[in-house]
PDB file of C-alpha atoms in Angstrom:
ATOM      1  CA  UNK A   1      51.128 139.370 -98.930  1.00 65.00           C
ATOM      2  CA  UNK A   2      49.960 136.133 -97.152  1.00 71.00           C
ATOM      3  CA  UNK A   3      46.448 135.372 -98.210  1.00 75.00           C
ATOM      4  CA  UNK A   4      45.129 133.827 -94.734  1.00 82.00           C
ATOM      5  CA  UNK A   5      41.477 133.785 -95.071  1.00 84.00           C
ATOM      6  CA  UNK A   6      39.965 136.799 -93.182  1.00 84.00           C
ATOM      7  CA  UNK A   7      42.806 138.500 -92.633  1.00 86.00           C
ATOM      8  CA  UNK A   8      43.093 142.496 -92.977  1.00 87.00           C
ATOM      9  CA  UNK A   9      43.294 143.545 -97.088  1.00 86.00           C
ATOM     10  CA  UNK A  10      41.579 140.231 -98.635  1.00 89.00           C
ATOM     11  CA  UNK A  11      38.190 139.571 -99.746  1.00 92.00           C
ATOM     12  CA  UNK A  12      37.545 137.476 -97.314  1.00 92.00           C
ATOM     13  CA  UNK A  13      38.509 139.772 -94.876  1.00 92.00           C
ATOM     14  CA  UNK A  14      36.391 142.547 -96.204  1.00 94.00           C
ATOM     15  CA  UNK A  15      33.293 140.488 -96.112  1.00 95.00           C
ATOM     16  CA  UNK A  16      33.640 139.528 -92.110  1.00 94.00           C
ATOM     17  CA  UNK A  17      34.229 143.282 -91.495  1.00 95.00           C
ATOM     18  CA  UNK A  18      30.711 144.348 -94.292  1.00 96.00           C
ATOM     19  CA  UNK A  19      29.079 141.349 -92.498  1.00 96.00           C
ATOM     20  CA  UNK A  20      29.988 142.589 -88.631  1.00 96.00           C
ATOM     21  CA  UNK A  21      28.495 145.987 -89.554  1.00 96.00           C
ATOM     22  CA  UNK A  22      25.144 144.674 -90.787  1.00 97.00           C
ATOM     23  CA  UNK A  23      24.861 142.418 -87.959  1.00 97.00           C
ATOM     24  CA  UNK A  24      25.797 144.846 -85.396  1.00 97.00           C
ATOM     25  CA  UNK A  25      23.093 147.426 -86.588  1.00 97.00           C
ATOM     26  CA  UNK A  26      20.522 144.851 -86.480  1.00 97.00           C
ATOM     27  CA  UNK A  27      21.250 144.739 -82.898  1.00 96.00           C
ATOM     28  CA  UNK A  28      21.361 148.536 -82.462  1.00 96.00           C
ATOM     29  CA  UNK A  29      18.180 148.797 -84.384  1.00 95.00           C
ATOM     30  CA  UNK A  30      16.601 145.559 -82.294  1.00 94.00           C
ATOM     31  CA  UNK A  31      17.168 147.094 -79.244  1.00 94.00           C
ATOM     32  CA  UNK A  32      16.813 150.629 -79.485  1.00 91.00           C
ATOM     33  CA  UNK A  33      13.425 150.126 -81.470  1.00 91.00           C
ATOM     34  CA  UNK A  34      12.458 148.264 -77.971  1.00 89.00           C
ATOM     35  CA  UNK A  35       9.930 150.432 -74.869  1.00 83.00           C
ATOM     36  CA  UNK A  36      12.309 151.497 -72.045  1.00 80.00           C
ATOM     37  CA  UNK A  37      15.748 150.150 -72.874  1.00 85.00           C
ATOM     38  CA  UNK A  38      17.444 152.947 -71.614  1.00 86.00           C
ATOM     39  CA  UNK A  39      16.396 152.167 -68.098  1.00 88.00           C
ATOM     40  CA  UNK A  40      18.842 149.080 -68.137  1.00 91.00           C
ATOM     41  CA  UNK A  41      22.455 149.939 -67.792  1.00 92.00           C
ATOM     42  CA  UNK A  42      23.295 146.323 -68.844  1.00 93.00           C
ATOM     43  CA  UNK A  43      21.107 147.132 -72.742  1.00 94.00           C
ATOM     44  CA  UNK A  44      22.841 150.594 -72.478  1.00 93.00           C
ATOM     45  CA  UNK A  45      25.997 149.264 -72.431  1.00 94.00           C
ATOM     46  CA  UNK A  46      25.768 146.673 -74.760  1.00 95.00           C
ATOM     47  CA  UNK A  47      24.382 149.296 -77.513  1.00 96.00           C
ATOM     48  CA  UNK A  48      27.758 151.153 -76.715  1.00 96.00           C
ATOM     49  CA  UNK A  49      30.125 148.740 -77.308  1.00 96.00           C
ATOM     50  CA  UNK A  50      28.020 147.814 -80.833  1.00 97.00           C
ATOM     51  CA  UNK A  51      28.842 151.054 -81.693  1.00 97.00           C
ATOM     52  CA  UNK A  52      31.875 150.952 -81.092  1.00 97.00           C
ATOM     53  CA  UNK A  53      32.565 147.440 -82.827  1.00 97.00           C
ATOM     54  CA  UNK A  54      30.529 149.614 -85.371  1.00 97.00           C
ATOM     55  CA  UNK A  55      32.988 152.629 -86.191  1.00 97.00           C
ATOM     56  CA  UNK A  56      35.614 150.133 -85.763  1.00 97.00           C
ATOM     57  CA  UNK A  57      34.502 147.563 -88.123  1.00 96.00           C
ATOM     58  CA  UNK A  58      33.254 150.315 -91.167  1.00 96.00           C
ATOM     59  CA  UNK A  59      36.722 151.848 -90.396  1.00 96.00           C
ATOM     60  CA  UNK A  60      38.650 148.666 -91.325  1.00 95.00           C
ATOM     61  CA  UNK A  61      36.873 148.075 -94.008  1.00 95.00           C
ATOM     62  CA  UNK A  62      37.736 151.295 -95.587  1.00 95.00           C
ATOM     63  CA  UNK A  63      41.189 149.655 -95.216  1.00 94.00           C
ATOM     64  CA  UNK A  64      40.696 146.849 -96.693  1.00 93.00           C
ATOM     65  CA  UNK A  65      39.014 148.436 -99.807  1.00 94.00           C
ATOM     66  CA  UNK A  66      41.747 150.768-100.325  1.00 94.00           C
ATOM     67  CA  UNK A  67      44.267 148.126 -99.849  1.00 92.00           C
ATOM     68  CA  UNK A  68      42.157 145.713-102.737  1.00 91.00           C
ATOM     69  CA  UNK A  69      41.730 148.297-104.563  1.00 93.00           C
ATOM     70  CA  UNK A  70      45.123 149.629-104.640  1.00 91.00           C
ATOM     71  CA  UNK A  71      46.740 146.626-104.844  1.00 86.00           C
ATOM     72  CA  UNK A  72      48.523 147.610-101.126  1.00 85.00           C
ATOM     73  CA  UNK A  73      50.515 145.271 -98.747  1.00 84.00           C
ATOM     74  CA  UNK A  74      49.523 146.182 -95.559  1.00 84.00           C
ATOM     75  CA  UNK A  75      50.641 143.120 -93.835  1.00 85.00           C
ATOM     76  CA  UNK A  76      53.253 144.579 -92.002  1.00 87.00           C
ATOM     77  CA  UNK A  77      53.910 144.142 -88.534  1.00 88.00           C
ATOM     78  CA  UNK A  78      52.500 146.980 -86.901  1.00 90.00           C
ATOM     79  CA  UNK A  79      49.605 147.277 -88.772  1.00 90.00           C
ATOM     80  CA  UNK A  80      48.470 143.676 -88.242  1.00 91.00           C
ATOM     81  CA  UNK A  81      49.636 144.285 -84.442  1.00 92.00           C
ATOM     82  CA  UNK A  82      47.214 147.426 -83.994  1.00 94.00           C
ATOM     83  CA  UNK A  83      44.202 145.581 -86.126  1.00 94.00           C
ATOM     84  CA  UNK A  84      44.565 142.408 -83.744  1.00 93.00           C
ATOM     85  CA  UNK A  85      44.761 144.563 -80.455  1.00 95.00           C
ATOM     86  CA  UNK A  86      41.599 146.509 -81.667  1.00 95.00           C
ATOM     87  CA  UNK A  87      39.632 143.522 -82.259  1.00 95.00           C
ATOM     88  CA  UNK A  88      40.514 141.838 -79.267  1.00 94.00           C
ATOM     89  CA  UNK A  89      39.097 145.211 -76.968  1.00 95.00           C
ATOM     90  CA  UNK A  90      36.636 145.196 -79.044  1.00 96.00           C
ATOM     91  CA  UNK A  91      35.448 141.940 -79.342  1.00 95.00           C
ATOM     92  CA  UNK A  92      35.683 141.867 -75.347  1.00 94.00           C
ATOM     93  CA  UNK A  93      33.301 144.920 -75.102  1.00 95.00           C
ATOM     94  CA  UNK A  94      30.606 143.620 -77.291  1.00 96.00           C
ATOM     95  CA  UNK A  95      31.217 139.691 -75.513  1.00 95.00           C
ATOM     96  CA  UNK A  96      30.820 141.581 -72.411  1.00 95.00           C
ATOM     97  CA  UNK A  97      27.878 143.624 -73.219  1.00 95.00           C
ATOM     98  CA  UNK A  98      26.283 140.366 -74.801  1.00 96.00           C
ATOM     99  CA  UNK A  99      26.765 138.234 -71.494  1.00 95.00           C
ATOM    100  CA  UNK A 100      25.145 141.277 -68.863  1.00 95.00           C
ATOM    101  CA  UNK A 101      22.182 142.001 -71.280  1.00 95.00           C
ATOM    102  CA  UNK A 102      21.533 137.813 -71.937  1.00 95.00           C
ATOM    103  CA  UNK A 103      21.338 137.686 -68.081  1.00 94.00           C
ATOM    104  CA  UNK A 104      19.264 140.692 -67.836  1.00 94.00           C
ATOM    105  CA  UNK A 105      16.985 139.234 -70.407  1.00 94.00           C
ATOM    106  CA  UNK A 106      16.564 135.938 -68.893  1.00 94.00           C
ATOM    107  CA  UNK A 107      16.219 137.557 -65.463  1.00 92.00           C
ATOM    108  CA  UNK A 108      13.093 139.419 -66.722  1.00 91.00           C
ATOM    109  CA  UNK A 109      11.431 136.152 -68.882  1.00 91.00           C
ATOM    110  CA  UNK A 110      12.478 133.252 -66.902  1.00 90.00           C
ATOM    111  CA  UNK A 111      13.216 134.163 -63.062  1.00 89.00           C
ATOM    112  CA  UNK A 112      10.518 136.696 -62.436  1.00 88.00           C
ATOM    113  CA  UNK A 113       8.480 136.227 -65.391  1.00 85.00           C
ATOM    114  CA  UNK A 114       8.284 140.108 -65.443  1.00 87.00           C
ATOM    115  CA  UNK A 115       7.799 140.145 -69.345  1.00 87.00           C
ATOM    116  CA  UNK A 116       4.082 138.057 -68.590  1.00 87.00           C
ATOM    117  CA  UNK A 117       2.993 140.969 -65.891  1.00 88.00           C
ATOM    118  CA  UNK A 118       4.231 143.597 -68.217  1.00 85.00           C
ATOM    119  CA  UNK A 119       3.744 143.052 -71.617  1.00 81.00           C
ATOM    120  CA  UNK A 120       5.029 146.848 -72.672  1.00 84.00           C
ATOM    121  CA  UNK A 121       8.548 145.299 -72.070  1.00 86.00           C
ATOM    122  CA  UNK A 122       9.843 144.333 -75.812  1.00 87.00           C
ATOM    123  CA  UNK A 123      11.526 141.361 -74.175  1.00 89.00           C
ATOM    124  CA  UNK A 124      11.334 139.571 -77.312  1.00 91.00           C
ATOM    125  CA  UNK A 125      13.269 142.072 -79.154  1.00 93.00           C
ATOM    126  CA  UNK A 126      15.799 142.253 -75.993  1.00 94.00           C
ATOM    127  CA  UNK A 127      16.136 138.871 -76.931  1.00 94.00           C
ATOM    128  CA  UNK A 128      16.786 139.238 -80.582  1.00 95.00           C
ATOM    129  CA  UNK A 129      19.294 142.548 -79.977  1.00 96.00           C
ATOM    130  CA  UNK A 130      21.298 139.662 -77.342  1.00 96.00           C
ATOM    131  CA  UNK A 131      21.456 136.838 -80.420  1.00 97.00           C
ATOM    132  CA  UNK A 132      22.589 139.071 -83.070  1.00 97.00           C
ATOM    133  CA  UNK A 133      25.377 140.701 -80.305  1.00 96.00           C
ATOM    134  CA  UNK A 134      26.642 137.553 -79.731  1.00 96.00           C
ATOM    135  CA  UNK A 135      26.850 136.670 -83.755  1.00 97.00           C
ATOM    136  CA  UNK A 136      28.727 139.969 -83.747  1.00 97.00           C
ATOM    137  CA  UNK A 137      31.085 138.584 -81.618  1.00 96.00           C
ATOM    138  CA  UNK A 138      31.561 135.175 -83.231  1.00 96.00           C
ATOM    139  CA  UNK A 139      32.626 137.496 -86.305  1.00 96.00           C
ATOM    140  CA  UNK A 140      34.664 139.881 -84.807  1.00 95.00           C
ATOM    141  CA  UNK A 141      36.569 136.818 -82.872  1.00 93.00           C
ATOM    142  CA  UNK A 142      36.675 135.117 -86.326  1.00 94.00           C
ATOM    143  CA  UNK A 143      38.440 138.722 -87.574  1.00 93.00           C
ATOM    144  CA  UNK A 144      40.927 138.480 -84.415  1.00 92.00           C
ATOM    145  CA  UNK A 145      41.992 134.886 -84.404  1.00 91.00           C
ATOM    146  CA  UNK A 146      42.930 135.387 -88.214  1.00 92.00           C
ATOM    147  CA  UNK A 147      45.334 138.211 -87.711  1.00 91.00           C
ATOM    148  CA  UNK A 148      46.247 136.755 -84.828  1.00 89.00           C
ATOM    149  CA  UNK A 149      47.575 133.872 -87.244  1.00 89.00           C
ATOM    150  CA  UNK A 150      48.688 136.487 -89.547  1.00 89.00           C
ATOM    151  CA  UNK A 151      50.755 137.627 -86.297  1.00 87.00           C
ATOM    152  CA  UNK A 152      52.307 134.501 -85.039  1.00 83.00           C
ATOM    153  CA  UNK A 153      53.209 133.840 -88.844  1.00 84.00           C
ATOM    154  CA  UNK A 154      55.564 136.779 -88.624  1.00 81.00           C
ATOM    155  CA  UNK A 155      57.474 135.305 -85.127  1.00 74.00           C
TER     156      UNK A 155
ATOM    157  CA  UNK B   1      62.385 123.436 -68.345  1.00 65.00           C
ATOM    158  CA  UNK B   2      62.003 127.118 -69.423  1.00 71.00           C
ATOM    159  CA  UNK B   3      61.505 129.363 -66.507  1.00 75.00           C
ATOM    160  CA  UNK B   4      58.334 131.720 -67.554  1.00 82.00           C
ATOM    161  CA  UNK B   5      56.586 133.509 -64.640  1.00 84.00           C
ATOM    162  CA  UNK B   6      53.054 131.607 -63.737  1.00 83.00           C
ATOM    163  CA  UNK B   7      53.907 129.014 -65.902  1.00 85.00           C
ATOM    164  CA  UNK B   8      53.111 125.461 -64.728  1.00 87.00           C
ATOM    165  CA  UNK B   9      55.743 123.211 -62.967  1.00 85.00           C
ATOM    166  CA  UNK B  10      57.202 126.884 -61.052  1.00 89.00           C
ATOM    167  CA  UNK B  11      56.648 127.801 -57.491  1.00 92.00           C
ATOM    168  CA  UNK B  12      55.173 131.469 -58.802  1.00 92.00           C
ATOM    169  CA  UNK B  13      52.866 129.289 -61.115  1.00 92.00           C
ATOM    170  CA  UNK B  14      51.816 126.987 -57.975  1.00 94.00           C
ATOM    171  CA  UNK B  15      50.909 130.727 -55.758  1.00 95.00           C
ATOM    172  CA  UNK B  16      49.044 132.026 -58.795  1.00 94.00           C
ATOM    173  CA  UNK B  17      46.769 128.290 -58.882  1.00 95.00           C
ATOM    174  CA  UNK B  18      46.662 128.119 -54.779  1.00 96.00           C
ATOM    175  CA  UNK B  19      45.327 132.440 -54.910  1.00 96.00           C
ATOM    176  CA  UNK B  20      42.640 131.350 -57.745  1.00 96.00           C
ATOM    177  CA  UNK B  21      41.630 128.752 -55.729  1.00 96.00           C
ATOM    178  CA  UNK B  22      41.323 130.548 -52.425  1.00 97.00           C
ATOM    179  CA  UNK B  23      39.586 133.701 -54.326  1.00 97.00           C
ATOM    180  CA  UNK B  24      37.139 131.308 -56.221  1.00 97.00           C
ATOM    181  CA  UNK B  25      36.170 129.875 -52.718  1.00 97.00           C
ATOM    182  CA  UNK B  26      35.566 133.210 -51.302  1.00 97.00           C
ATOM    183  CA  UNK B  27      33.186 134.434 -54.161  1.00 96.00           C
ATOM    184  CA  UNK B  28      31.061 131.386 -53.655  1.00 96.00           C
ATOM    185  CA  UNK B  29      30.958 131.731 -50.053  1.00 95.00           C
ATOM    186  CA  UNK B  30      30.209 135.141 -50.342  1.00 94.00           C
ATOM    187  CA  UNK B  31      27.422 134.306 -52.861  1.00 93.00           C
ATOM    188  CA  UNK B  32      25.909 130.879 -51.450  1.00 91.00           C
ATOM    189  CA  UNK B  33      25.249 132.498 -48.189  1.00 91.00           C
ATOM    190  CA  UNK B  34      23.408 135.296 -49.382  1.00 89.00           C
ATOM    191  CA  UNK B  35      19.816 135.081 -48.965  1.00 83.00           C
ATOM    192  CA  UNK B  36      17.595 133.727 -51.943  1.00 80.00           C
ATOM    193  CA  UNK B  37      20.475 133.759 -54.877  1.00 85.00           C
ATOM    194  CA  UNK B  38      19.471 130.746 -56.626  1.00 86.00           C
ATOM    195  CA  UNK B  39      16.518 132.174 -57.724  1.00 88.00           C
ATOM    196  CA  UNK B  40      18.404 134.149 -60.426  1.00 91.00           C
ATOM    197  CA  UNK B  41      19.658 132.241 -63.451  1.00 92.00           C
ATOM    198  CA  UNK B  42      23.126 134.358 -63.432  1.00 93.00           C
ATOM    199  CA  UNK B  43      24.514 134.524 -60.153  1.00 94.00           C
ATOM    200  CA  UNK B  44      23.610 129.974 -60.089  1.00 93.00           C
ATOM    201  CA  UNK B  45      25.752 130.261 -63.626  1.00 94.00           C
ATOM    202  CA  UNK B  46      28.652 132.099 -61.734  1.00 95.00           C
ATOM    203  CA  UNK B  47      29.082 129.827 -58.935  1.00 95.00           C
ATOM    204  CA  UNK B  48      28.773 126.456 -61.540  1.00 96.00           C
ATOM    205  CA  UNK B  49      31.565 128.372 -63.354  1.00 96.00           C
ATOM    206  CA  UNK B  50      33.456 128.951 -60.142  1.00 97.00           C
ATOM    207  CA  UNK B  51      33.773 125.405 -59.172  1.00 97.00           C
ATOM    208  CA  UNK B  52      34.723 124.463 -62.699  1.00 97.00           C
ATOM    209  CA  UNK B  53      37.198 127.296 -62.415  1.00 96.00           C
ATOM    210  CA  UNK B  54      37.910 125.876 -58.383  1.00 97.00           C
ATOM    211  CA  UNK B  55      38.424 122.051 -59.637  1.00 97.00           C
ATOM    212  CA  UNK B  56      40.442 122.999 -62.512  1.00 96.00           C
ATOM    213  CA  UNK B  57      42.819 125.127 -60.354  1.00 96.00           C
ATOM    214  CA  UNK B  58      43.244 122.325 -57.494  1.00 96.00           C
ATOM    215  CA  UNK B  59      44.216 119.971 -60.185  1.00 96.00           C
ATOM    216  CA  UNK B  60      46.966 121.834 -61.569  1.00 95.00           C
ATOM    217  CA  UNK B  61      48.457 123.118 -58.491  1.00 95.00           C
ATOM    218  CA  UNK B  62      48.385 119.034 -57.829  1.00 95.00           C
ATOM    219  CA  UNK B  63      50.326 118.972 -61.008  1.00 94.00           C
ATOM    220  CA  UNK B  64      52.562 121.841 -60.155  1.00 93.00           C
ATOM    221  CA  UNK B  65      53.384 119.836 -56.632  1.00 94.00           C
ATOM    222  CA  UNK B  66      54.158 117.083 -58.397  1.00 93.00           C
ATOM    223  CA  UNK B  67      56.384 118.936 -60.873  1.00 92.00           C
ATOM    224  CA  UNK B  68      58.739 120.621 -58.436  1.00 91.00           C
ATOM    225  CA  UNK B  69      58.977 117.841 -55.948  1.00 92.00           C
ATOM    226  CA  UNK B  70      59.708 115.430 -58.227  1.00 91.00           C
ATOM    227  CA  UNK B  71      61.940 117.862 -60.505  1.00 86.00           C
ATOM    228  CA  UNK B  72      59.869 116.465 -63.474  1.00 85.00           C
ATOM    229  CA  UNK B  73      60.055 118.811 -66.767  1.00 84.00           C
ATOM    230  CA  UNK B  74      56.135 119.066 -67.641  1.00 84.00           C
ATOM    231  CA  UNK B  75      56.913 121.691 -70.258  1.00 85.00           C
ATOM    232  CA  UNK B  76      56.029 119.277 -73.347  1.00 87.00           C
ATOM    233  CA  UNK B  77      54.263 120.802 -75.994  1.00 88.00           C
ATOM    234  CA  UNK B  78      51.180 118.408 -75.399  1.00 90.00           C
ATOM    235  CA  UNK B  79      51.144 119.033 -71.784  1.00 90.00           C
ATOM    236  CA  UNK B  80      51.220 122.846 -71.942  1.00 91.00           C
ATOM    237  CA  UNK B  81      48.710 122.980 -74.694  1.00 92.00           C
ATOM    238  CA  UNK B  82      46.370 121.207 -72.915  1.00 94.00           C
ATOM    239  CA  UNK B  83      46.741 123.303 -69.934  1.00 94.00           C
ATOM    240  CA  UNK B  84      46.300 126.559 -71.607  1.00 93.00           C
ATOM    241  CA  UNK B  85      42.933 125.674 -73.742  1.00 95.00           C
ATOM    242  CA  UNK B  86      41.571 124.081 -70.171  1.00 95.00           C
ATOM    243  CA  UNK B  87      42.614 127.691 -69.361  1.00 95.00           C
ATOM    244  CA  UNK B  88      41.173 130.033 -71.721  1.00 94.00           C
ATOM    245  CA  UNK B  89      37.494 127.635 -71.148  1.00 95.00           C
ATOM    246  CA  UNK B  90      37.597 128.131 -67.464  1.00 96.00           C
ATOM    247  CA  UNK B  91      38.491 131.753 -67.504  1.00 95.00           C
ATOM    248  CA  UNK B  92      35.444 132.320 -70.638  1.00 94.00           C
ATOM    249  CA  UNK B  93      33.589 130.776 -68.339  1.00 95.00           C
ATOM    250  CA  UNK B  94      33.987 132.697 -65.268  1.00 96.00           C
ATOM    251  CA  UNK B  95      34.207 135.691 -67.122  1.00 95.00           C
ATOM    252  CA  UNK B  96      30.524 135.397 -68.745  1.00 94.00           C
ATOM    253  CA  UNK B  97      29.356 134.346 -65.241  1.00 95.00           C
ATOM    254  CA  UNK B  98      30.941 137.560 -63.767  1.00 96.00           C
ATOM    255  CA  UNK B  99      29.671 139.608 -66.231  1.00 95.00           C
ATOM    256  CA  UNK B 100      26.344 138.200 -66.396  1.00 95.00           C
ATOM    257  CA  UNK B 101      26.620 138.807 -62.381  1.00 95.00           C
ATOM    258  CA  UNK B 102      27.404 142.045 -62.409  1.00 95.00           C
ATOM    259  CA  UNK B 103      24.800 143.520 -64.774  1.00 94.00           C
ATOM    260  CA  UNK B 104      22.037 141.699 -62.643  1.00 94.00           C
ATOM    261  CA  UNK B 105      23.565 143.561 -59.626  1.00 94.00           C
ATOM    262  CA  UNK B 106      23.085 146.864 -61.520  1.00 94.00           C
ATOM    263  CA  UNK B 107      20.018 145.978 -61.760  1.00 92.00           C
ATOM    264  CA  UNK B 108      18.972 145.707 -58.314  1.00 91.00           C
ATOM    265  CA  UNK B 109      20.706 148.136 -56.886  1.00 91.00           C
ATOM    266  CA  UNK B 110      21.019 150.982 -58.934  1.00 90.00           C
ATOM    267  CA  UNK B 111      18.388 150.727 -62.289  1.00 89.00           C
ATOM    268  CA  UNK B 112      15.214 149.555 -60.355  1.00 88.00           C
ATOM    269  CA  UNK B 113      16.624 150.643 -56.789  1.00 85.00           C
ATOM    270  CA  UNK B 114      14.665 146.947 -55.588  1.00 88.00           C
ATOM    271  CA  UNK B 115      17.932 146.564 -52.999  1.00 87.00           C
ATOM    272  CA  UNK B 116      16.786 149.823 -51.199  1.00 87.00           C
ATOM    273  CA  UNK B 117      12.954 148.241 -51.128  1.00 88.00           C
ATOM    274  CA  UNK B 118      13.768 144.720 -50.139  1.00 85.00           C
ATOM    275  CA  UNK B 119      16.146 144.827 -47.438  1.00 81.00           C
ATOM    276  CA  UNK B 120      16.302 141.158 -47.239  1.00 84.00           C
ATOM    277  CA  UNK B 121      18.000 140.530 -50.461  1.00 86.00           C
ATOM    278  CA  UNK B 122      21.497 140.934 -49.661  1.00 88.00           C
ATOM    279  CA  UNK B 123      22.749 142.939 -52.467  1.00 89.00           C
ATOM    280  CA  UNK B 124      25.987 144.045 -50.780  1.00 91.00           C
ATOM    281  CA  UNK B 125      27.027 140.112 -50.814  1.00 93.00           C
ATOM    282  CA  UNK B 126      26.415 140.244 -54.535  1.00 94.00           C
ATOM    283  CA  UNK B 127      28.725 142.805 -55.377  1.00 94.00           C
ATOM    284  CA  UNK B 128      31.393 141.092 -53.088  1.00 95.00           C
ATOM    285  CA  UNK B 129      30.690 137.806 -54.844  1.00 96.00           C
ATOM    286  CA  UNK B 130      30.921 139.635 -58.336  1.00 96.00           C
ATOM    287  CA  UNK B 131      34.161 141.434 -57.488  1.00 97.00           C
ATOM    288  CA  UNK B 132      36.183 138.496 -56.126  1.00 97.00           C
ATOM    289  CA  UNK B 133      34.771 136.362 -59.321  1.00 96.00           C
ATOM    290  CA  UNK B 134      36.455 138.956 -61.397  1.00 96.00           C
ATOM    291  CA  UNK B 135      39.559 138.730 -59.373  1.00 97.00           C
ATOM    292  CA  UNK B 136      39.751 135.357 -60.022  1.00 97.00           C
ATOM    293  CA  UNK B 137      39.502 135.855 -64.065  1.00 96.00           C
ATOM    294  CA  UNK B 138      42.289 138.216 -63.922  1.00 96.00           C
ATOM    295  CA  UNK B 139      44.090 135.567 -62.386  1.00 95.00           C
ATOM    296  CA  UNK B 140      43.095 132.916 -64.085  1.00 95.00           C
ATOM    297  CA  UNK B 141      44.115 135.179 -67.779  1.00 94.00           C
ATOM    298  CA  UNK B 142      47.559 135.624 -65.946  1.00 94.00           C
ATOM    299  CA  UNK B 143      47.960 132.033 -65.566  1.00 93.00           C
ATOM    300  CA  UNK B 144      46.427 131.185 -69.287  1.00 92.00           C
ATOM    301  CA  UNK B 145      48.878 134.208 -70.552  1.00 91.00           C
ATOM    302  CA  UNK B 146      52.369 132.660 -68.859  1.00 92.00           C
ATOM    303  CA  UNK B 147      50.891 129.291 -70.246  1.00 91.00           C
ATOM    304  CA  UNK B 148      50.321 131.166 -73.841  1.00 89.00           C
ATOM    305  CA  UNK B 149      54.084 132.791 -73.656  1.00 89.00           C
ATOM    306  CA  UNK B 150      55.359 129.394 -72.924  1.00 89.00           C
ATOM    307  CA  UNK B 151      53.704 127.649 -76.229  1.00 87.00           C
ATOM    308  CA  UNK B 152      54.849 130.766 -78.327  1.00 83.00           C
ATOM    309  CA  UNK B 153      58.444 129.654 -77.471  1.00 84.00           C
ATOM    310  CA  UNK B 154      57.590 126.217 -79.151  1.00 81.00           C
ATOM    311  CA  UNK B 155      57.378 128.079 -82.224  1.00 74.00           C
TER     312      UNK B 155
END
């Protein structure tokens, strides 16, 4: 088994994937905790694709403890094919959901200065949901690019 | 010289660079001559990213002219590699800006319904503008994927 730092079944690997989930329910929590998200289809979205870079990322990291623990090789092709593919559409969702709700943010605090009028609107914690989505995506990129390497090192 | 669809230095490659360009110039058209857009942070971001995206594009189908009249082989491993990370930047870019776009159009027209209420905003150039942007990523990822294919085969 190649030890490529991050990649699926390693250490390293399994503390991206622990650290992706912890991350990614500070923004869930961030955000839902917030007055009115729900009116915003760009905040609703985002908290979807969190979720799903949520299931996805507790899911591999049931993986990668059975595979540590179990001393397992799963560094075969089409395992490390279907991990990359799933962080890639994930990692799109939650870049894409990141980008709409960071211009929906600044819309409301620095175009119309909506958040001054009407201080019920948690824009500060819309803000702080929109950071912590984007470190989730740094993360789940960092996951990708590594089993992309893991990929190109079987061509 | 390796013949890869979209890849630079090919007539298909110089069509895909020539639609990207005239795409990127319709999306800013459509957006700078809607009424009052520059007052919102994302749609300004889309059209910077556009004319990155616009510049970028003109340049290499210069270098694809170049290429094919002059039968030079640009497929160097230096070359290429420089062409697909310009690539990848320009399309992240354009991407976040449509995205960003896009959820602020949601916004208007459907969350807070302010498109129905302020008839002068022209939300129905928005959503053009937004659309042909994300034309213009998809071609712009078909160009950076040929590019991608054709570094692989360096391998």
């Amino acid at each position: 088994m190649k030890l490529i730092v991050g990649s699926p079944g390693t250490w390293s690997g399994l503390s991206l994937r622990v650290t992706q989930c912890v991350f990614a329910m500070a923004s869930i929590a961030a955000m839902a905790s917030s007055f009115g998200f729900t009116n915003y289809s760009a905040f609703f979205y985002m908290i979807l694709a969190l979720m799903v870079q949520l299931i996805w990322s507790l899911a591999l990291a049931g993986v990668d403890i059975f595979s540590i623990r179990n001393k397992k090789d799963i560094h075969t092709l089409a395992h490390v094919t279907v991990i990359v593919l799933g962080d890639w559409i994930t990692a799109v969702l939650v870049f894409t959901g990141a980008s709409a709700s960071a211009s929906v943010t600044i819309l409301f605090t620095k175009d119309t200065h909506i958040c001054r009028v009407y201080s019920r609107l948690a824009c500060g914690q819309f803000a702080l949901s929109v950071v912590l989505a984007f470190i989730v995506w740094l993360l789940g990129a960092a996951s990708c690019f590594s089993g992309f390497w893991l990929l190109v090192s079987f061509l």
